[in-house]
Amino acid sequence: MISIKALHKSYGSTRVLEGIDLEVNSGEVVCLIGPSGSGKSTLLRCINGLETYEGGDILVSSERVDRHARSIHTIRTEVGMVFQRFNLFPHRTALQNVMEGPVYVKKESPTAARAHAVELMEKVGLGHRLDAYPDQLSGGQQQRVAIARALAMRPKAILFDEPTSALDPELVGEVLGVMRTLAKEGMTMVVVTHEMAFAREVSDKVCFLYGGKIVEAGVPQDVFGRPAHPRTQDFLRRLLNSSEPQA
Amino acid sequence: MFLQNALDFLPVLLEGAVVTVKVTALSFILSSVIGLVFALMMVSNSKLIARTGYTLVNIIRGLPIIVQLFYIYFVLPDFGIQLSAFQAGVIGLGIAYSAYQAENFRAGIQAVQQGQIEAAESIGMRGAMIMRRVVLPQAFKIALPPYGNTLVMMLKDSSLVSTITVAEMTRAGQLIASSTFENMTVYTLVALLYLALSLPLSYGLRRLEARLGTRNTA
């Protein structure tokens, strides 16, 4: 579904990604973990063309991702994105946020789009807040609307860029709950996260990034249980020593 | 004495006030349209278009409004473009103010958070649609205070079209004053009438800002 080969990216002279190889199969949940600055968010943003890259290839459903090609718009309708800071449209209600893509990008009939949007809002537990504006919702609620907005496009995969990092601790659970449901339903997901308990429970594959490289990848039991690389061991030890809330 | 004179002068001045309102409203609309075009040029990804936009705005901003009015009213006829004083006034004021409107809009557009554009891109939207459905509605709210300020300034600066014989309020006042020598009465009335227009306008704009302001930013 998503195939990344020898991906290189720099900002000026700073090399951010140095040869990333990653396969994400349909229905898989892949979590990207690692210290800040390791390149995990950048990697995610390259997948739907929010960033350019200089070397290597990213293929989504066999189509090469190129920020400047016409095909990028089609790829983006197939690969949803959920942002750390939600990025809901503040001038539209929750329901309008969810309907925006289907109605204006996919040209679905407003009636059908609305019905689907209501269904999705109920799915994320916000069927009672359809007409609320983003600033009337809590962070957790906003992020759930953002997930519904991504789902409304009927994507083949969704990218999550630290979806709970901007949330108050007590609101993290409701967002992870929705993501857990999606994972169980077989949605293809690539998740950049610091929620290790979630990554361990939900992922099919965990990739540990350090210095723009995937230094360790595997099933969560291995990466968390028997980390092979000293960087991974060090990173996980630090996380366990800090007061990481158990999600 | 003042009251008697005031009652005599008022009908003429009110006629002028109507023209003032018309000139202001029409040139405000015109300046908004041209200003928006300039703003969109200035934020364009094409360097050439952006630079053209900035250059045009700088030229317009660098010329005194009166000179622009004189040029349109007195010089354009030499090129076969004959405009009435009213038309020339509206067009001249509209163009002169489009430079300030462009800056208002540009600032508003650039203040919209990058995350909003990314969110729009992530659901497959393209440039023009992102601008229309995501950026401009938010930019307008951000730009509303300077936009309203521009409207109040235009109301006052519409008096400049008196220099090309448009019979708006200031011109009407001048005509009465020069024939009656009742300068104090006339110009006090003119000043009061301008305030009667601009103060409610300012108040209304504040109300509008307060109403829209809550959903200002992401």
Tab-separated table of C-alpha atoms in Angstrom:
chain	number	residue	atom	x	y	z
A	1	MET	CA	0.000	0.000	0.000
A	2	ILE	CA	2.771	2.437	1.004
A	3	SER	CA	6.266	1.650	-0.125
A	4	ILE	CA	9.250	3.804	0.793
A	5	LYS	CA	12.678	3.148	-0.657
A	6	ALA	CA	15.967	4.866	0.165
A	7	LEU	CA	14.229	8.098	1.136
A	8	HIS	CA	16.527	11.076	1.624
A	9	LYS	CA	15.535	14.575	2.690
A	10	SER	CA	17.428	17.650	3.814
A	11	TYR	CA	16.572	21.132	4.954
A	12	GLY	CA	19.409	23.092	3.407
A	13	SER	CA	22.552	21.420	4.647
A	14	THR	CA	20.783	19.624	7.496
A	15	ARG	CA	20.045	16.053	6.571
A	16	VAL	CA	16.755	14.980	8.105
A	17	LEU	CA	16.140	11.594	6.524
A	18	GLU	CA	19.037	9.430	5.474
A	19	GLY	CA	17.854	6.412	3.590
A	20	ILE	CA	14.508	5.260	4.927
A	21	ASP	CA	13.059	1.962	3.729
A	22	LEU	CA	9.588	1.103	4.881
A	23	GLU	CA	6.735	-1.069	3.644
A	24	VAL	CA	3.234	-0.581	4.973
A	25	ASN	CA	0.814	-3.259	3.864
A	26	SER	CA	-2.911	-2.841	3.621
A	27	GLY	CA	-4.543	-3.186	7.035
A	28	GLU	CA	-1.297	-2.752	8.927
A	29	VAL	CA	-0.679	-0.371	11.800
A	30	VAL	CA	2.862	0.943	11.832
A	31	CYS	CA	4.044	3.136	14.697
A	32	LEU	CA	7.033	5.428	14.305
A	33	ILE	CA	8.771	6.168	17.580
A	34	GLY	CA	11.968	7.936	18.498
A	35	PRO	CA	13.338	11.080	20.094
A	36	SER	CA	12.313	14.500	18.777
A	37	GLY	CA	14.370	15.535	15.788
A	38	SER	CA	14.757	11.933	14.674
A	39	GLY	CA	12.784	12.653	11.502
A	40	LYS	CA	9.613	10.679	12.206
A	41	SER	CA	7.179	13.535	11.602
A	42	THR	CA	9.074	14.567	8.482
A	43	LEU	CA	8.858	11.011	7.186
A	44	LEU	CA	5.113	11.021	7.753
A	45	ARG	CA	4.691	14.384	6.025
A	46	CYS	CA	6.605	13.148	3.000
A	47	ILE	CA	4.113	10.310	2.517
A	48	ASN	CA	1.258	12.629	1.511
A	49	GLY	CA	3.455	15.228	-0.118
A	50	LEU	CA	3.344	17.944	2.531
A	51	GLU	CA	7.142	17.852	2.238
A	52	THR	CA	9.356	17.384	-0.769
A	53	TYR	CA	12.204	14.897	-0.757
A	54	GLU	CA	15.430	14.784	-2.697
A	55	GLY	CA	16.280	11.131	-2.975
A	56	GLY	CA	14.529	7.768	-3.112
A	57	ASP	CA	10.917	6.931	-3.796
A	58	ILE	CA	7.610	6.899	-2.016
A	59	LEU	CA	4.870	4.916	-3.691
A	60	VAL	CA	1.263	4.983	-2.560
A	61	SER	CA	-0.815	2.338	-4.343
A	62	SER	CA	2.010	2.172	-6.920
A	63	GLU	CA	1.749	5.906	-7.625
A	64	ARG	CA	4.880	7.952	-6.936
A	65	VAL	CA	4.360	10.747	-4.413
A	66	ASP	CA	5.503	14.066	-5.820
A	67	ARG	CA	4.371	17.294	-4.165
A	68	HIS	CA	4.479	19.117	-7.486
A	69	ALA	CA	2.726	16.532	-9.663
A	70	ARG	CA	-0.965	16.598	-10.490
A	71	SER	CA	-1.357	13.101	-9.059
A	72	ILE	CA	-0.675	14.390	-5.549
A	73	HIS	CA	-4.283	15.513	-5.120
A	74	THR	CA	-5.578	12.031	-5.861
A	75	ILE	CA	-3.047	10.493	-3.509
A	76	ARG	CA	-4.144	12.876	-0.763
A	77	THR	CA	-7.761	11.829	-1.143
A	78	GLU	CA	-6.581	8.258	-0.552
A	79	VAL	CA	-4.252	8.983	2.358
A	80	GLY	CA	-5.791	10.956	5.196
A	81	MET	CA	-3.851	12.938	7.742
A	82	VAL	CA	-4.447	13.789	11.378
A	83	PHE	CA	-2.315	16.583	12.783
A	84	GLN	CA	-0.845	17.215	16.188
A	85	ARG	CA	-2.686	20.537	16.452
A	86	PHE	CA	-5.946	19.254	14.893
A	87	ASN	CA	-6.071	22.029	12.259
A	88	LEU	CA	-9.836	22.024	12.062
A	89	PHE	CA	-11.303	24.843	9.988
A	90	PRO	CA	-12.318	27.328	12.721
A	91	HIS	CA	-14.991	29.040	10.625
A	92	ARG	CA	-16.961	25.854	10.046
A	93	THR	CA	-18.911	23.614	12.388
A	94	ALA	CA	-17.723	20.139	13.289
A	95	LEU	CA	-20.112	18.600	10.763
A	96	GLN	CA	-19.078	21.050	8.035
A	97	ASN	CA	-15.439	20.210	8.708
A	98	VAL	CA	-16.200	16.551	8.123
A	99	MET	CA	-18.285	17.241	4.991
A	100	GLU	CA	-15.839	19.683	3.419
A	101	GLY	CA	-13.670	17.158	1.568
A	102	PRO	CA	-16.421	14.874	0.292
A	103	VAL	CA	-18.578	17.765	-0.954
A	104	TYR	CA	-15.966	20.123	-2.392
A	105	VAL	CA	-13.154	17.784	-3.392
A	106	LYS	CA	-14.957	14.556	-4.247
A	107	LYS	CA	-18.136	16.371	-5.369
A	108	GLU	CA	-20.409	14.007	-3.480
A	109	SER	CA	-24.000	15.111	-3.095
A	110	PRO	CA	-24.395	17.155	0.093
A	111	THR	CA	-27.199	14.882	1.298
A	112	ALA	CA	-25.107	11.729	1.017
A	113	ALA	CA	-22.034	13.447	2.402
A	114	ARG	CA	-24.018	14.739	5.335
A	115	ALA	CA	-25.414	11.322	6.173
A	116	HIS	CA	-21.937	9.812	6.052
A	117	ALA	CA	-20.520	12.672	8.120
A	118	VAL	CA	-23.184	12.256	10.804
A	119	GLU	CA	-22.416	8.546	10.917
A	120	LEU	CA	-18.706	9.277	11.370
A	121	MET	CA	-19.360	11.882	14.051
A	122	GLU	CA	-21.355	9.246	15.915
A	123	LYS	CA	-18.551	6.773	15.427
A	124	VAL	CA	-16.083	9.122	17.138
A	125	GLY	CA	-18.621	9.718	19.896
A	126	LEU	CA	-19.612	13.246	18.920
A	127	GLY	CA	-23.042	12.725	17.402
A	128	HIS	CA	-24.357	15.315	19.856
A	129	ARG	CA	-21.883	18.067	18.848
A	130	LEU	CA	-22.522	18.286	15.099
A	131	ASP	CA	-23.124	22.030	15.077
A	132	ALA	CA	-20.392	23.018	17.499
A	133	TYR	CA	-17.558	25.186	16.240
A	134	PRO	CA	-14.021	23.959	16.913
A	135	ASP	CA	-13.433	26.591	19.600
A	136	GLN	CA	-16.410	25.230	21.495
A	137	LEU	CA	-14.856	21.767	21.668
A	138	SER	CA	-12.141	20.373	23.918
A	139	GLY	CA	-8.838	19.323	22.391
A	140	GLY	CA	-9.821	15.677	22.545
A	141	GLN	CA	-13.121	16.387	20.839
A	142	GLN	CA	-11.419	18.474	18.162
A	143	GLN	CA	-8.999	15.675	17.431
A	144	ARG	CA	-11.860	13.201	17.132
A	145	VAL	CA	-13.561	15.531	14.640
A	146	ALA	CA	-10.249	15.677	12.764
A	147	ILE	CA	-10.208	11.887	12.603
A	148	ALA	CA	-13.786	11.916	11.308
A	149	ARG	CA	-12.739	14.499	8.708
A	150	ALA	CA	-9.976	12.186	7.519
A	151	LEU	CA	-12.311	9.178	7.483
A	152	ALA	CA	-14.927	11.060	5.462
A	153	MET	CA	-12.700	10.809	2.409
A	154	ARG	CA	-12.913	6.992	2.677
A	155	PRO	CA	-9.123	6.829	2.662
A	156	LYS	CA	-7.082	3.689	2.135
A	157	ALA	CA	-4.714	4.792	4.875
A	158	ILE	CA	-4.471	7.476	7.550
A	159	LEU	CA	-1.321	9.159	8.788
A	160	PHE	CA	-1.313	10.343	12.408
A	161	ASP	CA	1.265	12.970	13.361
A	162	GLU	CA	1.563	12.855	17.151
A	163	PRO	CA	-2.229	12.990	17.489
A	164	THR	CA	-2.243	13.164	21.287
A	165	SER	CA	0.820	15.317	21.963
A	166	ALA	CA	-1.117	18.582	22.167
A	167	LEU	CA	-3.776	17.161	24.488
A	168	ASP	CA	-4.230	17.454	28.214
A	169	PRO	CA	-3.415	14.073	29.756
A	170	GLU	CA	-7.007	13.300	30.684
A	171	LEU	CA	-8.106	13.719	27.047
A	172	VAL	CA	-5.535	11.386	25.512
A	173	GLY	CA	-7.551	8.256	26.195
A	174	GLU	CA	-10.618	9.228	24.171
A	175	VAL	CA	-8.511	9.852	21.064
A	176	LEU	CA	-6.501	6.672	21.447
A	177	GLY	CA	-9.784	4.826	21.934
A	178	VAL	CA	-11.023	5.940	18.521
A	179	MET	CA	-7.691	5.028	16.938
A	180	ARG	CA	-7.775	1.610	18.572
A	181	THR	CA	-11.212	0.990	17.049
A	182	LEU	CA	-9.947	1.984	13.595
A	183	ALA	CA	-6.975	-0.335	13.947
A	184	LYS	CA	-9.269	-3.223	14.868
A	185	GLU	CA	-11.446	-2.505	11.851
A	186	GLY	CA	-8.432	-2.965	9.621
A	187	MET	CA	-7.621	0.630	8.701
A	188	THR	CA	-4.082	1.058	7.412
A	189	MET	CA	-2.396	3.481	9.791
A	190	VAL	CA	1.007	5.073	10.159
A	191	VAL	CA	1.267	6.686	13.566
A	192	VAL	CA	3.977	8.937	14.930
A	193	THR	CA	3.527	8.719	18.670
A	194	HIS	CA	5.057	8.968	22.099
A	195	GLU	CA	2.337	6.757	23.566
A	196	MET	CA	4.369	3.606	24.024
A	197	ALA	CA	1.571	1.588	25.632
A	198	PHE	CA	-0.604	2.316	22.612
A	199	ALA	CA	2.168	1.499	20.146
A	200	ARG	CA	2.846	-1.759	21.924
A	201	GLU	CA	-0.796	-2.787	22.003
A	202	VAL	CA	-1.980	-1.758	18.546
A	203	SER	CA	0.904	-1.879	16.087
A	204	ASP	CA	1.795	-4.660	13.740
A	205	LYS	CA	5.187	-3.064	13.315
A	206	VAL	CA	7.166	-0.521	15.301
A	207	CYS	CA	9.986	1.506	13.777
A	208	PHE	CA	12.460	3.281	15.986
A	209	LEU	CA	14.000	6.300	14.263
A	210	TYR	CA	17.209	7.959	15.257
A	211	GLY	CA	19.151	10.575	13.313
A	212	GLY	CA	17.052	10.205	10.191
A	213	LYS	CA	17.366	6.443	9.995
A	214	ILE	CA	15.227	3.524	11.063
A	215	VAL	CA	17.688	1.893	13.421
A	216	GLU	CA	15.328	-0.805	14.572
A	217	ALA	CA	12.039	-2.192	13.279
A	218	GLY	CA	9.954	-5.177	14.142
A	219	VAL	CA	6.915	-6.467	15.942
A	220	PRO	CA	6.219	-4.574	19.178
A	221	GLN	CA	7.059	-7.559	21.376
A	222	ASP	CA	10.603	-7.504	20.023
A	223	VAL	CA	11.210	-3.759	19.822
A	224	PHE	CA	9.789	-3.099	23.286
A	225	GLY	CA	10.590	-6.451	24.890
A	226	ARG	CA	14.063	-7.178	23.514
A	227	PRO	CA	15.386	-4.016	21.876
A	228	ALA	CA	18.541	-4.945	20.006
A	229	HIS	CA	20.021	-1.546	19.262
A	230	PRO	CA	21.667	0.443	22.081
A	231	ARG	CA	19.859	3.634	20.937
A	232	THR	CA	16.490	1.908	21.263
A	233	GLN	CA	17.413	0.525	24.669
A	234	ASP	CA	18.525	3.940	25.815
A	235	PHE	CA	15.375	5.655	24.470
A	236	LEU	CA	13.000	3.165	26.074
A	237	ARG	CA	14.860	3.259	29.383
A	238	ARG	CA	14.568	7.053	29.506
A	239	LEU	CA	10.836	6.857	28.742
A	240	LEU	CA	10.235	4.304	31.483
A	241	ASN	CA	12.142	6.384	34.002
A	242	SER	CA	10.153	9.509	33.225
A	243	SER	CA	6.587	9.496	34.495
A	244	GLU	CA	4.996	8.257	31.281
A	245	PRO	CA	1.244	7.979	31.845
A	246	GLN	CA	-0.096	4.526	31.083
A	247	ALA	CA	-2.731	4.902	28.384
B	1	MET	CA	-28.970	83.152	14.123
B	2	PHE	CA	-26.855	80.007	13.941
B	3	LEU	CA	-29.965	77.860	14.018
B	4	GLN	CA	-31.723	79.835	11.301
B	5	ASN	CA	-28.691	79.638	9.054
B	6	ALA	CA	-28.222	75.997	9.857
B	7	LEU	CA	-31.784	75.208	8.821
B	8	ASP	CA	-31.262	77.100	5.574
B	9	PHE	CA	-28.002	75.330	4.736
B	10	LEU	CA	-28.875	71.874	5.897
B	11	PRO	CA	-30.871	70.664	2.857
B	12	VAL	CA	-27.997	71.480	0.508
B	13	LEU	CA	-25.463	69.921	2.826
B	14	LEU	CA	-27.580	66.786	3.175
B	15	GLU	CA	-27.709	66.455	-0.587
B	16	GLY	CA	-23.950	66.631	-0.488
B	17	ALA	CA	-23.897	64.031	2.276
B	18	VAL	CA	-25.807	61.637	0.038
B	19	VAL	CA	-23.154	62.073	-2.642
B	20	THR	CA	-20.435	61.576	-0.022
B	21	VAL	CA	-22.000	58.286	1.034
B	22	LYS	CA	-22.348	57.165	-2.584
B	23	VAL	CA	-18.771	58.032	-3.476
B	24	THR	CA	-17.487	56.315	-0.336
B	25	ALA	CA	-19.542	53.162	-0.813
B	26	LEU	CA	-18.746	52.728	-4.501
B	27	SER	CA	-15.053	53.470	-4.217
B	28	PHE	CA	-14.831	51.209	-1.154
B	29	ILE	CA	-16.269	48.327	-3.178
B	30	LEU	CA	-13.979	49.109	-6.099
B	31	SER	CA	-10.911	49.364	-3.872
B	32	SER	CA	-11.826	46.068	-2.197
B	33	VAL	CA	-12.046	44.246	-5.515
B	34	ILE	CA	-8.816	45.694	-6.929
B	35	GLY	CA	-7.097	45.354	-3.560
B	36	LEU	CA	-8.026	41.684	-3.335
B	37	VAL	CA	-6.595	41.077	-6.799
B	38	PHE	CA	-3.347	42.819	-5.782
B	39	ALA	CA	-3.211	40.848	-2.512
B	40	LEU	CA	-3.654	37.547	-4.352
B	41	MET	CA	-0.886	38.582	-6.725
B	42	MET	CA	1.422	39.455	-3.824
B	43	VAL	CA	0.993	36.063	-2.163
B	44	SER	CA	1.295	34.192	-5.466
B	45	ASN	CA	3.837	31.391	-5.758
B	46	SER	CA	4.956	32.875	-9.046
B	47	LYS	CA	7.747	35.356	-8.360
B	48	LEU	CA	6.851	37.380	-11.450
B	49	ILE	CA	3.209	37.803	-10.464
B	50	ALA	CA	4.125	38.598	-6.857
B	51	ARG	CA	6.667	41.208	-7.885
B	52	THR	CA	4.199	42.799	-10.310
B	53	GLY	CA	1.672	43.009	-7.482
B	54	TYR	CA	4.107	44.660	-5.094
B	55	THR	CA	5.264	47.096	-7.780
B	56	LEU	CA	1.735	48.191	-8.660
B	57	VAL	CA	0.845	48.664	-5.016
B	58	ASN	CA	3.994	50.702	-4.392
B	59	ILE	CA	3.343	52.946	-7.388
B	60	ILE	CA	-0.257	53.605	-6.391
B	61	ARG	CA	0.731	54.191	-2.781
B	62	GLY	CA	3.511	56.530	-3.839
B	63	LEU	CA	1.216	58.953	-5.642
B	64	PRO	CA	-0.868	61.589	-3.843
B	65	ILE	CA	-4.572	60.832	-4.135
B	66	ILE	CA	-5.275	64.304	-5.542
B	67	VAL	CA	-2.751	63.774	-8.316
B	68	GLN	CA	-4.421	60.489	-9.212
B	69	LEU	CA	-7.828	62.195	-9.283
B	70	PHE	CA	-6.535	65.045	-11.458
B	71	TYR	CA	-4.904	62.578	-13.785
B	72	ILE	CA	-8.063	60.578	-14.295
B	73	TYR	CA	-10.328	63.590	-14.617
B	74	PHE	CA	-8.147	66.024	-16.567
B	75	VAL	CA	-5.617	63.870	-18.438
B	76	LEU	CA	-7.529	60.773	-19.504
B	77	PRO	CA	-9.833	62.831	-21.773
B	78	ASP	CA	-6.733	63.519	-23.876
B	79	PHE	CA	-6.640	59.789	-24.515
B	80	GLY	CA	-10.295	59.753	-25.433
B	81	ILE	CA	-11.516	58.517	-22.047
B	82	GLN	CA	-14.195	60.941	-20.943
B	83	LEU	CA	-15.555	60.422	-17.440
B	84	SER	CA	-18.039	62.425	-15.416
B	85	ALA	CA	-16.633	64.040	-12.274
B	86	PHE	CA	-18.508	61.505	-10.177
B	87	GLN	CA	-17.169	58.536	-12.152
B	88	ALA	CA	-13.646	59.898	-12.096
B	89	GLY	CA	-13.928	60.465	-8.351
B	90	VAL	CA	-15.108	56.946	-7.606
B	91	ILE	CA	-12.517	55.335	-9.878
B	92	GLY	CA	-9.689	57.556	-8.654
B	93	LEU	CA	-10.456	57.025	-4.984
B	94	GLY	CA	-11.034	53.310	-5.601
B	95	ILE	CA	-7.669	52.856	-7.269
B	96	ALA	CA	-5.826	55.048	-4.780
B	97	TYR	CA	-7.208	53.066	-1.864
B	98	SER	CA	-6.767	49.658	-3.494
B	99	ALA	CA	-3.109	49.794	-2.421
B	100	TYR	CA	-4.085	50.039	1.261
B	101	GLN	CA	-6.770	47.401	0.832
B	102	ALA	CA	-4.196	45.114	-0.778
B	103	GLU	CA	-1.975	45.457	2.270
B	104	ASN	CA	-4.915	44.761	4.601
B	105	PHE	CA	-5.808	41.596	2.714
B	106	ARG	CA	-2.221	40.430	2.252
B	107	ALA	CA	-1.565	40.729	5.975
B	108	GLY	CA	-4.773	38.801	6.683
B	109	ILE	CA	-3.941	36.051	4.207
B	110	GLN	CA	-0.438	35.632	5.542
B	111	ALA	CA	-1.695	35.512	9.129
B	112	VAL	CA	-3.728	32.360	8.448
B	113	GLN	CA	-1.876	29.475	10.025
B	114	GLN	CA	0.120	27.182	7.780
B	115	GLY	CA	-1.601	24.222	9.450
B	116	GLN	CA	-4.891	25.332	7.889
B	117	ILE	CA	-3.428	25.102	4.417
B	118	GLU	CA	-1.900	21.723	5.203
B	119	ALA	CA	-5.215	20.432	6.503
B	120	ALA	CA	-6.900	21.570	3.301
B	121	GLU	CA	-4.162	19.967	1.210
B	122	SER	CA	-4.476	16.756	3.163
B	123	ILE	CA	-8.085	16.341	2.028
B	124	GLY	CA	-7.030	16.856	-1.573
B	125	MET	CA	-7.895	20.523	-2.072
B	126	ARG	CA	-6.038	22.565	-4.673
B	127	GLY	CA	-4.702	26.102	-4.595
B	128	ALA	CA	-7.705	28.138	-5.706
B	129	MET	CA	-10.162	26.148	-3.610
B	130	ILE	CA	-7.914	26.378	-0.536
B	131	MET	CA	-7.775	30.127	-1.007
B	132	ARG	CA	-11.536	30.467	-1.439
B	133	ARG	CA	-12.832	28.034	1.167
B	134	VAL	CA	-10.152	28.012	3.841
B	135	VAL	CA	-7.785	30.980	3.672
B	136	LEU	CA	-9.937	33.939	2.601
B	137	PRO	CA	-12.786	33.434	5.092
B	138	GLN	CA	-10.237	33.428	7.917
B	139	ALA	CA	-8.121	36.172	6.377
B	140	PHE	CA	-11.155	38.413	6.095
B	141	LYS	CA	-11.879	38.138	9.799
B	142	ILE	CA	-8.258	38.818	10.650
B	143	ALA	CA	-8.234	41.794	8.282
B	144	LEU	CA	-11.547	43.189	9.505
B	145	PRO	CA	-10.176	45.813	11.937
B	146	PRO	CA	-7.815	47.438	9.394
B	147	TYR	CA	-10.467	46.968	6.716
B	148	GLY	CA	-12.993	48.889	8.801
B	149	ASN	CA	-10.404	51.530	9.553
B	150	THR	CA	-9.873	51.955	5.820
B	151	LEU	CA	-13.598	52.477	5.319
B	152	VAL	CA	-13.661	55.286	7.888
B	153	MET	CA	-10.613	56.885	6.271
B	154	MET	CA	-12.283	56.683	2.870
B	155	LEU	CA	-15.379	58.400	4.173
B	156	LYS	CA	-13.231	61.359	5.159
B	157	ASP	CA	-10.991	61.246	2.110
B	158	SER	CA	-14.015	61.225	-0.178
B	159	SER	CA	-13.870	65.004	0.438
B	160	LEU	CA	-10.867	65.003	-1.912
B	161	VAL	CA	-13.158	64.474	-4.901
B	162	SER	CA	-14.453	68.008	-4.269
B	163	THR	CA	-11.253	69.089	-6.028
B	164	ILE	CA	-12.591	67.671	-9.281
B	165	THR	CA	-15.985	69.367	-8.803
B	166	VAL	CA	-17.988	66.449	-7.425
B	167	ALA	CA	-20.746	68.038	-5.377
B	168	GLU	CA	-20.258	66.017	-2.233
B	169	MET	CA	-20.601	67.428	1.238
B	170	THR	CA	-17.351	69.361	1.512
B	171	ARG	CA	-17.903	70.886	-1.918
B	172	ALA	CA	-21.465	71.837	-0.974
B	173	GLY	CA	-20.109	73.496	2.152
B	174	GLN	CA	-17.495	75.424	0.186
B	175	LEU	CA	-20.137	76.713	-2.214
B	176	ILE	CA	-22.428	77.894	0.578
B	177	ALA	CA	-19.579	79.442	2.531
B	178	SER	CA	-18.225	81.365	-0.416
B	179	SER	CA	-21.610	82.861	-1.209
B	180	THR	CA	-22.760	83.617	2.364
B	181	PHE	CA	-19.453	84.097	4.256
B	182	GLU	CA	-21.011	82.131	7.135
B	183	ASN	CA	-17.835	80.122	7.472
B	184	MET	CA	-18.256	79.098	11.082
B	185	THR	CA	-21.820	77.892	10.689
B	186	VAL	CA	-21.144	76.068	7.458
B	187	TYR	CA	-17.979	74.255	8.443
B	188	THR	CA	-19.295	73.428	11.907
B	189	LEU	CA	-22.259	71.796	10.232
B	190	VAL	CA	-20.035	69.983	7.760
B	191	ALA	CA	-17.848	68.697	10.580
B	192	LEU	CA	-20.889	67.561	12.576
B	193	LEU	CA	-22.321	65.784	9.564
B	194	TYR	CA	-19.056	63.913	8.949
B	195	LEU	CA	-19.085	62.829	12.591
B	196	ALA	CA	-22.720	61.809	12.265
B	197	LEU	CA	-21.620	59.440	9.517
B	198	SER	CA	-18.280	58.218	10.853
B	199	LEU	CA	-19.099	57.642	14.521
B	200	PRO	CA	-21.983	55.202	13.915
B	201	LEU	CA	-19.823	53.535	11.273
B	202	SER	CA	-16.985	53.013	13.742
B	203	TYR	CA	-19.413	51.735	16.330
B	204	GLY	CA	-21.017	49.321	13.863
B	205	LEU	CA	-17.625	47.993	12.822
B	206	ARG	CA	-16.680	47.360	16.430
B	207	ARG	CA	-19.885	45.402	16.902
B	208	LEU	CA	-19.218	43.366	13.782
B	209	GLU	CA	-15.681	42.570	14.921
B	210	ALA	CA	-16.942	41.456	18.295
B	211	ARG	CA	-19.511	39.187	16.675
B	212	LEU	CA	-17.123	37.577	14.207
B	213	GLY	CA	-14.031	37.770	16.350
B	214	THR	CA	-14.721	34.695	18.426
B	215	ARG	CA	-14.058	32.318	15.540
B	216	ASN	CA	-11.057	34.201	14.417
B	217	THR	CA	-8.204	31.767	14.542
B	218	ALA	CA	-7.464	28.101	14.701
